[in-house]
Short mmCIF file of C-alpha atoms and ligand atoms in Angstrom, two decimals:
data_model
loop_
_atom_site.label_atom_id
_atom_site.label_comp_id
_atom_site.label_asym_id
_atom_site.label_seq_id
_atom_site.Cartn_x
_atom_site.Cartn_y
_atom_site.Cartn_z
CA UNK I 1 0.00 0.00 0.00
CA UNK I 2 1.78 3.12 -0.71
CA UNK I 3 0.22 6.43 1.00
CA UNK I 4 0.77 9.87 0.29
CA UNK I 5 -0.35 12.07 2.83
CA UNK I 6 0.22 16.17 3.86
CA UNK I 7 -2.28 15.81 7.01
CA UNK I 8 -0.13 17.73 9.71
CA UNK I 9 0.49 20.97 7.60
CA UNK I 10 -2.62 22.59 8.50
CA UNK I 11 -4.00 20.23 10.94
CA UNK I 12 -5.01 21.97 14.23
CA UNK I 13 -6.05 19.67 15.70
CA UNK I 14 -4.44 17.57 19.08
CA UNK I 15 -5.52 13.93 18.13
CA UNK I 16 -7.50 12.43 14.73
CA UNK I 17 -8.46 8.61 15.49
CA UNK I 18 -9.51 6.54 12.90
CA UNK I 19 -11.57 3.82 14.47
CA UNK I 20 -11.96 0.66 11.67
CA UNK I 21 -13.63 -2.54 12.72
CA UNK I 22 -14.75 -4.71 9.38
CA UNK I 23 -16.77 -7.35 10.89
CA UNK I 24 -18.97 -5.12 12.22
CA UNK I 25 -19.02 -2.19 9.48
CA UNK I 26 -17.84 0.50 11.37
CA UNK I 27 -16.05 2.75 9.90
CA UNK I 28 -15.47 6.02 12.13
CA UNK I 29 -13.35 8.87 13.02
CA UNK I 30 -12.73 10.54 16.36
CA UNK I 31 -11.26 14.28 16.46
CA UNK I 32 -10.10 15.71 19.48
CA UNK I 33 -9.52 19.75 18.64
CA UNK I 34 -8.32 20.65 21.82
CA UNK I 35 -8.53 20.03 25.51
CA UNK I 36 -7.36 23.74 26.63
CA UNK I 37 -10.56 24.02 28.87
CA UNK I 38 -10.86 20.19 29.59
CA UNK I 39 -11.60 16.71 28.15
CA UNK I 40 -13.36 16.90 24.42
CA UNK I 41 -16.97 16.84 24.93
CA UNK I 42 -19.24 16.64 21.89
CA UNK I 43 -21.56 14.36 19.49
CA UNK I 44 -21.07 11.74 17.24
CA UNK I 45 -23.27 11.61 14.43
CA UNK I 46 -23.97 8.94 11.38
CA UNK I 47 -24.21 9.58 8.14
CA UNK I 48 -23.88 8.68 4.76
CA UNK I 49 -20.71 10.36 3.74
CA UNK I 50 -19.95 10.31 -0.19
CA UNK I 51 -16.21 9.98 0.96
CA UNK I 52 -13.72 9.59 3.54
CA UNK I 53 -12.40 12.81 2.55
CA UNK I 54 -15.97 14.50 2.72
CA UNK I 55 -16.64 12.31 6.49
CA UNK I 56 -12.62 13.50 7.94
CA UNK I 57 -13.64 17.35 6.59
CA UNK I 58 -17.04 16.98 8.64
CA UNK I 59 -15.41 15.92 12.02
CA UNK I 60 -12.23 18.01 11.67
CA UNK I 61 -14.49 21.25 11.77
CA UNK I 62 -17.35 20.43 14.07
CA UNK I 63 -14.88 19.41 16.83
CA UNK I 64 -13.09 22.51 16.05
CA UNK I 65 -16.75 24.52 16.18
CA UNK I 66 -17.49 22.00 19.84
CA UNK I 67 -14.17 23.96 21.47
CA UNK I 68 -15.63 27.46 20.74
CA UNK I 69 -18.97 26.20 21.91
CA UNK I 70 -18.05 25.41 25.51
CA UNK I 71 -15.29 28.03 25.42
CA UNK I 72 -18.46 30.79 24.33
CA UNK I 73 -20.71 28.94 26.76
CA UNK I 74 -18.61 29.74 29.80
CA UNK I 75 -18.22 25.38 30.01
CA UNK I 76 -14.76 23.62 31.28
CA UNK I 77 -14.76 21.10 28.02
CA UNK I 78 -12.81 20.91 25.02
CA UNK I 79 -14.18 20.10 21.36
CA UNK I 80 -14.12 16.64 20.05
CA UNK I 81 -16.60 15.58 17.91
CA UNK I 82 -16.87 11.66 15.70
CA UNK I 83 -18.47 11.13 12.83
CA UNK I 84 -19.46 7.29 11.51
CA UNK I 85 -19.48 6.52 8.14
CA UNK I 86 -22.45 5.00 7.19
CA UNK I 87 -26.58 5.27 6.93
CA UNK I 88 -28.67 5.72 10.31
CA UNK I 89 -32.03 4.82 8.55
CA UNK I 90 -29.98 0.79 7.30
CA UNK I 91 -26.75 0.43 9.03
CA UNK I 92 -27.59 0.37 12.77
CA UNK I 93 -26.51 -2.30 15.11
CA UNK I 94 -26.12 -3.26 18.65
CA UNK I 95 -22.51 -4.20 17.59
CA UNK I 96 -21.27 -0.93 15.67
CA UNK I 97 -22.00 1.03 18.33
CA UNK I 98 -21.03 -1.48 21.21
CA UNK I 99 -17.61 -1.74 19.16
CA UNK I 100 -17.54 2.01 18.79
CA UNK I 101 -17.98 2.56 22.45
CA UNK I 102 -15.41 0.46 22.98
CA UNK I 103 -12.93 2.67 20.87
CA UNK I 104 -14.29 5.45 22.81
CA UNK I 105 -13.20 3.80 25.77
CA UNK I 106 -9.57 3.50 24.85
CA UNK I 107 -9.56 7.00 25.12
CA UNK I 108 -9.67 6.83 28.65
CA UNK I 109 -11.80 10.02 29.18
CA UNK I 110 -10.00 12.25 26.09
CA UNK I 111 -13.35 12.45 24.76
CA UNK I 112 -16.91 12.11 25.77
CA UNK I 113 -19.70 11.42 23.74
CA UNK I 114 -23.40 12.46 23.49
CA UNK I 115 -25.19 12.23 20.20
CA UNK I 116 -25.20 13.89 16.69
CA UNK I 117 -27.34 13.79 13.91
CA UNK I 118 -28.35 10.21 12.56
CA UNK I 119 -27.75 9.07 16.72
CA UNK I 120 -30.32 8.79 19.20
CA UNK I 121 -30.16 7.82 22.74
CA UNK I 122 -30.81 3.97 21.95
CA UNK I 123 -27.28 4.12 20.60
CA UNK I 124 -26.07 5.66 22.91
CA UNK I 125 -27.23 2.80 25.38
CA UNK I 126 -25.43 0.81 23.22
CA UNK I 127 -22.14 2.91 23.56
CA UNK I 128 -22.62 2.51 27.18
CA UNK I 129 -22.52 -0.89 27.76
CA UNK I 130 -18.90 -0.60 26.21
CA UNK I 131 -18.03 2.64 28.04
CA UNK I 132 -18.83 5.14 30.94
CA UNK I 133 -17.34 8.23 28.78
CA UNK I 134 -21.06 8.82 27.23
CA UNK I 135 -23.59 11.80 28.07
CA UNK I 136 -27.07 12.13 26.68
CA UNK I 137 -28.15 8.20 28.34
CA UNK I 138 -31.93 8.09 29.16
CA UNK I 139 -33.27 9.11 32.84
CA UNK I 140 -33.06 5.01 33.42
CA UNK I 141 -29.39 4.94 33.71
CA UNK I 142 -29.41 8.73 35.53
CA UNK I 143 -28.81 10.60 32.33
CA UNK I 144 -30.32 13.35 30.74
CA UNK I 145 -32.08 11.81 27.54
CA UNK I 146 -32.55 13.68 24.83
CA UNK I 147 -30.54 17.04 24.59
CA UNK I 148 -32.67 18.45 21.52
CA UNK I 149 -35.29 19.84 23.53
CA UNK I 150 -32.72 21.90 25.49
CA UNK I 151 -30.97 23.07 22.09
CA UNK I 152 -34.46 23.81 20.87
CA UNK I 153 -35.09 25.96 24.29
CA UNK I 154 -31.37 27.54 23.57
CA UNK I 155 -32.27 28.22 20.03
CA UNK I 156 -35.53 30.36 21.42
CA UNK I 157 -33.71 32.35 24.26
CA UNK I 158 -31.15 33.40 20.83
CA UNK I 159 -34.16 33.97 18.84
CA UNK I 160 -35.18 36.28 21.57
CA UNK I 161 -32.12 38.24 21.23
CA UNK I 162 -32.01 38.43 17.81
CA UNK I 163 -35.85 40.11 17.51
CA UNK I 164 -34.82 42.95 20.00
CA UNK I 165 -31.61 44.02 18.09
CA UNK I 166 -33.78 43.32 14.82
CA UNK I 167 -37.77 44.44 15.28
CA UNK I 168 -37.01 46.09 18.92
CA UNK I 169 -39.95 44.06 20.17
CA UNK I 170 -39.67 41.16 23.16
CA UNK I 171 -41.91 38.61 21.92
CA UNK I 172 -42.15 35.79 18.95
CA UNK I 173 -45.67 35.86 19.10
CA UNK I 174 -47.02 36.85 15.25
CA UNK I 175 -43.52 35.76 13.47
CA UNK I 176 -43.26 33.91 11.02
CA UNK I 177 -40.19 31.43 11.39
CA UNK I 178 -39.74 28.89 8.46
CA UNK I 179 -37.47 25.72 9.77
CA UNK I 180 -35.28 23.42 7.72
CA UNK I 181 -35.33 20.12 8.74
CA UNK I 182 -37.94 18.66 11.30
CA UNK I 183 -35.81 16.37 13.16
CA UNK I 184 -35.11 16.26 16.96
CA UNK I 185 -34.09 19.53 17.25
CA UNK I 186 -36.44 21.23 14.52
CA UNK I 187 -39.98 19.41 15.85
CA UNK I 188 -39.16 20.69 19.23
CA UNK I 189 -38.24 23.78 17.92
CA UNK I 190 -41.26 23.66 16.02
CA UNK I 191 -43.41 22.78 19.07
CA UNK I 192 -42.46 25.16 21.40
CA UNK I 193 -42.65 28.17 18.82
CA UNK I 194 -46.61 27.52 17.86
CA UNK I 195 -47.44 26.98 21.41
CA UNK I 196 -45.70 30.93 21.56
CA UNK I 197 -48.00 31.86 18.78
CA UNK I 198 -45.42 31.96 16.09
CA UNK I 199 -46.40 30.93 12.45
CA UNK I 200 -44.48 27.83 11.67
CA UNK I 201 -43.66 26.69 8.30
CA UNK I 202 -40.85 23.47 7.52
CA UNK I 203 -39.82 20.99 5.67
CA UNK I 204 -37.64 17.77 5.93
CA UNK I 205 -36.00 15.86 3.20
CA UNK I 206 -37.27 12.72 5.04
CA UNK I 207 -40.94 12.81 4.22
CA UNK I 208 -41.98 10.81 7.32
CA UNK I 209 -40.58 13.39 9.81
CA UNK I 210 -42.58 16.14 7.60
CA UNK I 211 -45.55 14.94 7.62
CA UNK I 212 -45.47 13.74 11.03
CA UNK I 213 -44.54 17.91 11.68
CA UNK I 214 -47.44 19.05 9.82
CA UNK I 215 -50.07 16.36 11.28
CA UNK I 216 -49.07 16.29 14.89
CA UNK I 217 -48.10 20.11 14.96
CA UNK I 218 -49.90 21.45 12.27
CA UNK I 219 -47.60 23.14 10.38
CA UNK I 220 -47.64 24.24 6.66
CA UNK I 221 -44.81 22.06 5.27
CA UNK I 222 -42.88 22.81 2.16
CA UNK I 223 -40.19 21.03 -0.46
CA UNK I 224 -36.84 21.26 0.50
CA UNK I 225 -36.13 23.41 -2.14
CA UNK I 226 -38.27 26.32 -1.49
CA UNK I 227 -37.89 26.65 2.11
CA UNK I 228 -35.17 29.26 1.90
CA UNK I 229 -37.77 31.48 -0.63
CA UNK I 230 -40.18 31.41 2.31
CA UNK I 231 -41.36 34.99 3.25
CA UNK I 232 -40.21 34.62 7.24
CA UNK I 233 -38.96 36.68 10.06
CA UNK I 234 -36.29 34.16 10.51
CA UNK I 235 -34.71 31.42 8.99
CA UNK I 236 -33.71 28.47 11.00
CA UNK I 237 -31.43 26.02 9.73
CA UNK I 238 -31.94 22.83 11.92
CA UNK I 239 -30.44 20.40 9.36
CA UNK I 240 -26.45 20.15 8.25
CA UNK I 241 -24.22 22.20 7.61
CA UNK I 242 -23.35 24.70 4.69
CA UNK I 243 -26.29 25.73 3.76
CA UNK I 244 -25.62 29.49 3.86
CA UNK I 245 -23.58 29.80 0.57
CA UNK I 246 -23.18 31.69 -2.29
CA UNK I 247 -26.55 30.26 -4.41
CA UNK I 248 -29.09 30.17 -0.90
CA UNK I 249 -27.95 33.70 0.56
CA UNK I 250 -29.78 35.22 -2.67
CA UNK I 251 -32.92 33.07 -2.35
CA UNK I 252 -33.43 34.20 1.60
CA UNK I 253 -36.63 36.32 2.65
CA UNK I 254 -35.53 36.83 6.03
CA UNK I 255 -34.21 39.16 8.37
CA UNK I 256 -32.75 36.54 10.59
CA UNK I 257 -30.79 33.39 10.45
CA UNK I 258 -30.85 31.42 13.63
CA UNK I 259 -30.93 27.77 13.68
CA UNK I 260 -29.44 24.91 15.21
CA UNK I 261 -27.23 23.23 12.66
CA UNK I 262 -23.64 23.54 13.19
CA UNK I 263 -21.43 25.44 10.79
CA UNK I 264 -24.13 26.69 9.11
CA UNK I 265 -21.94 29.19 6.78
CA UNK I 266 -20.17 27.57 4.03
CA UNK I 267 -17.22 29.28 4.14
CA UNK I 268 -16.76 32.53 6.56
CA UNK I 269 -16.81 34.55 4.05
CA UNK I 270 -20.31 33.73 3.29
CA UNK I 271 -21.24 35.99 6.63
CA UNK I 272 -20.45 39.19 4.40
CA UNK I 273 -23.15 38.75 2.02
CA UNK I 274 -25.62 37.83 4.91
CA UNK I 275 -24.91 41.16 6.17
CA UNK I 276 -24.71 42.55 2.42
CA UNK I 277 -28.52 41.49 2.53
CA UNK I 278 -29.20 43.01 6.16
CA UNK I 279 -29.53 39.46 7.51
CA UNK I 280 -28.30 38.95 11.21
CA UNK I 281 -26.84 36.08 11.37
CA UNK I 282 -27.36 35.01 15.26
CA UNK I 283 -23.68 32.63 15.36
CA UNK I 284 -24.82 29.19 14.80
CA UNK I 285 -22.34 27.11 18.01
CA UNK I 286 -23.65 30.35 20.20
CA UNK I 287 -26.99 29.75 19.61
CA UNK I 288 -27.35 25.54 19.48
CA UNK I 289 -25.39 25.52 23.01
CA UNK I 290 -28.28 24.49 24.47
CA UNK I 291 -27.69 20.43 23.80
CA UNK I 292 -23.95 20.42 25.22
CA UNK I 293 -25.24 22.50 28.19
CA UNK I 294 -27.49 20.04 29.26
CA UNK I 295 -25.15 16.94 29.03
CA UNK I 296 -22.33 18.66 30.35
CA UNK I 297 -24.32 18.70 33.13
CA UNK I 298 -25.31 15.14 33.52
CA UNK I 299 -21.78 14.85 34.29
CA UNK I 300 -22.54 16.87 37.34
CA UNK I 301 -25.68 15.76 38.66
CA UNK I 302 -28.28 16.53 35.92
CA UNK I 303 -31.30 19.25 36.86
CA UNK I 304 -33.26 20.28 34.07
CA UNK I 305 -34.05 23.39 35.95
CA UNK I 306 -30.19 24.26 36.13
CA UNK I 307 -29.65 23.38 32.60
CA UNK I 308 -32.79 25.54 31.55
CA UNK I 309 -31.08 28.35 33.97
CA UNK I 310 -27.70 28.11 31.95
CA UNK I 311 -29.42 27.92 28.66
CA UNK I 312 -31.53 30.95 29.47
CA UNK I 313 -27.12 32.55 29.24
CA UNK I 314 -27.63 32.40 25.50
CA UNK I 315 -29.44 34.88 25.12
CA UNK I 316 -27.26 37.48 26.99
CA UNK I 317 -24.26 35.67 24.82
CA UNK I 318 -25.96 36.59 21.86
CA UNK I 319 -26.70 40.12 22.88
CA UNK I 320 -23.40 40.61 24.14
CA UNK I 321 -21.99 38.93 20.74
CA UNK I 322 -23.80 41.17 18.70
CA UNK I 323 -22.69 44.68 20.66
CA UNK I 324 -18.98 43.75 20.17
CA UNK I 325 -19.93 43.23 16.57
CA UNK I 326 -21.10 46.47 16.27
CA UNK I 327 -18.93 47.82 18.60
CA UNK I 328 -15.67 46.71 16.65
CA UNK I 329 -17.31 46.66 13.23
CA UNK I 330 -17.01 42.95 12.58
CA UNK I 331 -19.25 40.22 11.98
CA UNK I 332 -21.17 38.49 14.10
CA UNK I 333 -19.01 35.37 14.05
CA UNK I 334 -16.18 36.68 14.67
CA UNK I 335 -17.75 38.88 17.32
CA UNK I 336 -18.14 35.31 18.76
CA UNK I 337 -14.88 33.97 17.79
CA UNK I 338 -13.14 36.76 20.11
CA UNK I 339 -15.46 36.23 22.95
CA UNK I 340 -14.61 31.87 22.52
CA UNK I 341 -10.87 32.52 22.04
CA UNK I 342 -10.24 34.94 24.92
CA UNK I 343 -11.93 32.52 27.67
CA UNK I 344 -9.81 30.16 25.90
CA UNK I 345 -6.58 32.02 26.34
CA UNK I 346 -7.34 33.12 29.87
CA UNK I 347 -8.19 29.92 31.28
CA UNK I 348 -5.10 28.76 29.53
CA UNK I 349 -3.11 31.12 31.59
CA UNK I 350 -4.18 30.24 34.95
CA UNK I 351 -1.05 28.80 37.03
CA UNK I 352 -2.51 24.83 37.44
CA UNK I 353 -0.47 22.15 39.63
CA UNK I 354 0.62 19.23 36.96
CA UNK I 355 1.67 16.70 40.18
CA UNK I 356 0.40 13.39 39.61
CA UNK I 357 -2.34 12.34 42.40
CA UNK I 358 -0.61 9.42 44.54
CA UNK I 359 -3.08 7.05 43.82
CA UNK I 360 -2.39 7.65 40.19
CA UNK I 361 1.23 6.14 40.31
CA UNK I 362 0.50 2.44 40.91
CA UNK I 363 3.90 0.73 39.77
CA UNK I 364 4.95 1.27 43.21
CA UNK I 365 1.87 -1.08 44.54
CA UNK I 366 3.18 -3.99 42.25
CA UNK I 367 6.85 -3.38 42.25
CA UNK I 368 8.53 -5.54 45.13
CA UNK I 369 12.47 -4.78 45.46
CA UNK I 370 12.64 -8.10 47.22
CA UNK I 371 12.59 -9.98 44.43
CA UNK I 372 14.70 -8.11 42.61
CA UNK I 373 17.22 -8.54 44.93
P1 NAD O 1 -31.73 14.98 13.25
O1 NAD O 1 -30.98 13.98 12.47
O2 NAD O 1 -32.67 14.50 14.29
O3 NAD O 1 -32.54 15.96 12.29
C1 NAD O 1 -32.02 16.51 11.13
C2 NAD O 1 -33.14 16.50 10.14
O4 NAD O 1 -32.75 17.26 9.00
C3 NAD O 1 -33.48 15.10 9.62
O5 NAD O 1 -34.86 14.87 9.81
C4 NAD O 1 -33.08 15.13 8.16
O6 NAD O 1 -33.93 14.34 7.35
C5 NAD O 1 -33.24 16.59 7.84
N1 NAD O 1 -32.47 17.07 6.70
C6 NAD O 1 -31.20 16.77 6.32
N2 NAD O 1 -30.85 17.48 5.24
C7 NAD O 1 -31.91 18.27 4.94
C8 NAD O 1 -32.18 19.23 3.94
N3 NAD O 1 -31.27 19.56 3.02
N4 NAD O 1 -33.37 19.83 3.93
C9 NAD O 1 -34.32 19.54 4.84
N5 NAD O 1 -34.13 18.63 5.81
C10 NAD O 1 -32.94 18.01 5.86
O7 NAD O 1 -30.63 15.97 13.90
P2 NAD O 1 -30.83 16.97 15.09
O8 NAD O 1 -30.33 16.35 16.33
O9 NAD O 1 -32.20 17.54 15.05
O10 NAD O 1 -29.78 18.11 14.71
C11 NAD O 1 -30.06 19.07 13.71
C12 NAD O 1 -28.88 20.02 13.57
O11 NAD O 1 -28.64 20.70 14.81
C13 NAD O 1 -27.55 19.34 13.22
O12 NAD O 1 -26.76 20.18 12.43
C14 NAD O 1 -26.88 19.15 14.57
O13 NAD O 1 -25.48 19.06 14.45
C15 NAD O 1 -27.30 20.42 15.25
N6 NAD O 1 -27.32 20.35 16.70
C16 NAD O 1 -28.08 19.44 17.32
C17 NAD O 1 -28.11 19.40 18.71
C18 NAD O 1 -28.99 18.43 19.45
O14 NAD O 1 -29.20 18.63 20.65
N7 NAD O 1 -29.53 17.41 18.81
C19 NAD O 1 -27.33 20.30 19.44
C20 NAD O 1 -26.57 21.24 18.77
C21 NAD O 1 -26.56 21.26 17.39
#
């Protein structure tokens, strides 16, 4: 096999672990961006990559987007995120993610999972039986389930900001908010905003998780095409990633973007035309904190009244966010970026003790200079 390879040029990143187990189809990858702020905490998510290439670009920058997320969030975690290669909806098994877990494991703590798109908390059951370093189990095992609802909740309290720098008025009620993608994150989204009294319109590429939007919620569902023509207040992207770009910023009728998918700009530079079109764009890992809040937490001792409490901080991150922005004439994102790195650096600068515990050195428990003698 001869490789060619030019990885480590640009590579920020502290660790990139391939995980490959045949017999059981996995086929994964574990990044670990940084652990400035603490062990990697973030989501692993399952999906049908075109590529290796296309899969190792995907992990490489959400970890990298999971350490400004708890950096921004005020949270003592670094990013790591994992990506499997394969299809959710087919390619599921007790055994992949048993044998992932058990990968996960090896890491001894590096990183801690919770769960991505394409993962639910079934699989992350399944994780567990293999390894403790998992957040986002059900209440039976003392977790905190589902983390959508809480990104959902986060995704409001932004929202909220957003509409008073925007409309200067406090409340959703009468909006009109059209959601891509009505999966954990958007239904809940979409459930909570028409119980506020805000118009609702979405649409899924998965037809069963549209309809079930529009009959359980009652929602005017659209093609996946024309939801980003869709006269709206705000647009909010609660699908992948990239889908602010050069041919969708044109087609918006919106005067806000805020969503939960993660890196929701293309490219950076993308942010420019948003704000060439007077669209705020509310930061996308400032705004979808929500999730990791909540299973940091579990880690803790989970309360759902504490996480709600923390959550309820995104807001005033997003306010605060967008006065720097103004203040320094710079985008929003990298209003946020400044905010992430500086807790980053400061932390980083705080004088910590390295000494090893005692009951971390255990060769002196098994070494016996008697019998080497
Ligand atoms: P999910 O898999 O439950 O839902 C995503 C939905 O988007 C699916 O129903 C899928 O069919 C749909 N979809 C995919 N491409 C689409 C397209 N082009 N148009 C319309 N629909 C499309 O995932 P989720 O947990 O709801 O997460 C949604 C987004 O929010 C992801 O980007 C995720 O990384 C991010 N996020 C999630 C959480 C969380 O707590 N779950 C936290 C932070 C960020």
């Amino acid at each position: 096999m001869s490789v060619k390879l030019d990885i480590f040029k640009d590579l920020e990143h502290e660790q990139v672990i391939f995980c490959n187990a045949p017999d059981f189809g996995l086929r994964a990858i574990i990044a670990i961006h940084s652990t400035i702020l603490g062990p990697a905490l973030g989501g692993t998510r399952m999906w049908p990559y075109r590529s290796e290439a296309e899969a190792l670009e995907d992990v490489l920058r959400l970890s990298k987007g999971m350490t400004y997320k708890s950096a921004a969030a005020g949270l003592n975690f670094g990013g790591g995120k994992a990506v499997i290669i394969g299809d959710p909806q087919t390619q599921k098994s007790e055994n992949l993610f048993r044998t992932f877990g058990a990968f996960v494991e090896r890491l001894q703590g590096q990183f801690l999972s919770g769960e991505d798109v394409g993962v639910d908390v079934n699989d992350m059951e399944f994780m567990f039986m293999e390894t403790q370093f998992v957040v986002g189990l059900s209440d039976a095992h003392g977790g905190s389930g589902d983390p959508s609802p809480m990104t959902a909740y986060g995704v409001i309290q932004g929202m909220h900001a957003c509409i008073e720098r925007v409309f200067k008025q406090k409340h959703l009620k009468g909006l009109t908010v059209a959601i891509q993608g009505l999966g954990h994150v958007g239904y809940s989204l979409a459930e909570k905003l028409t119980k506020l009294g805000v118009v609702v319109i979405g649409c899924d590429l998965n037809e069963v998780n549209a309809k079930k939007a529009h009959k359980e919620l009652g929602i005017e569902v659209v093609s996946v095409d024309s939801i980003y023509e869709v006269q709206c207040d705000i647009f909010a992207p609660c699908a992948l990633g990239g889908i602010l770009n050069e041919k969708t910023i044109p087609k918006l009728k919106c005067a806000i973007v805020a969503g939960s998918a993660n890196n929701q700009l293309k490219e950076d530079a993308h942010a420019k035309l948003l704000q060439a079109r007077n669209i705020l764009y509310a930061p996308d890992y400032m705004i979808n904190a929500g999730g990791l809040i909540n299973v940091a937490l579990e880690l803790e001792g989970y309360s759902k009244e504490r996480a709600r409490i923390q959550a309820r901080n995104i807001y005033y991150n997003l306010k605060r966010t967008f006065e720097i922005a103004e203040e320094q004439k710079i985008l929003p994102h990298e209003a946020a970026d400044r905010l992430a790195e500086e807790r980053i650096r400061k932390v980083a600068r705080i004088p910590r003790s390295h000494c090893l515990a005692k009951d971390q050195i255990k060769r002196h428990q098994t070494f016996d200079i008697k019998k080497v003698a």
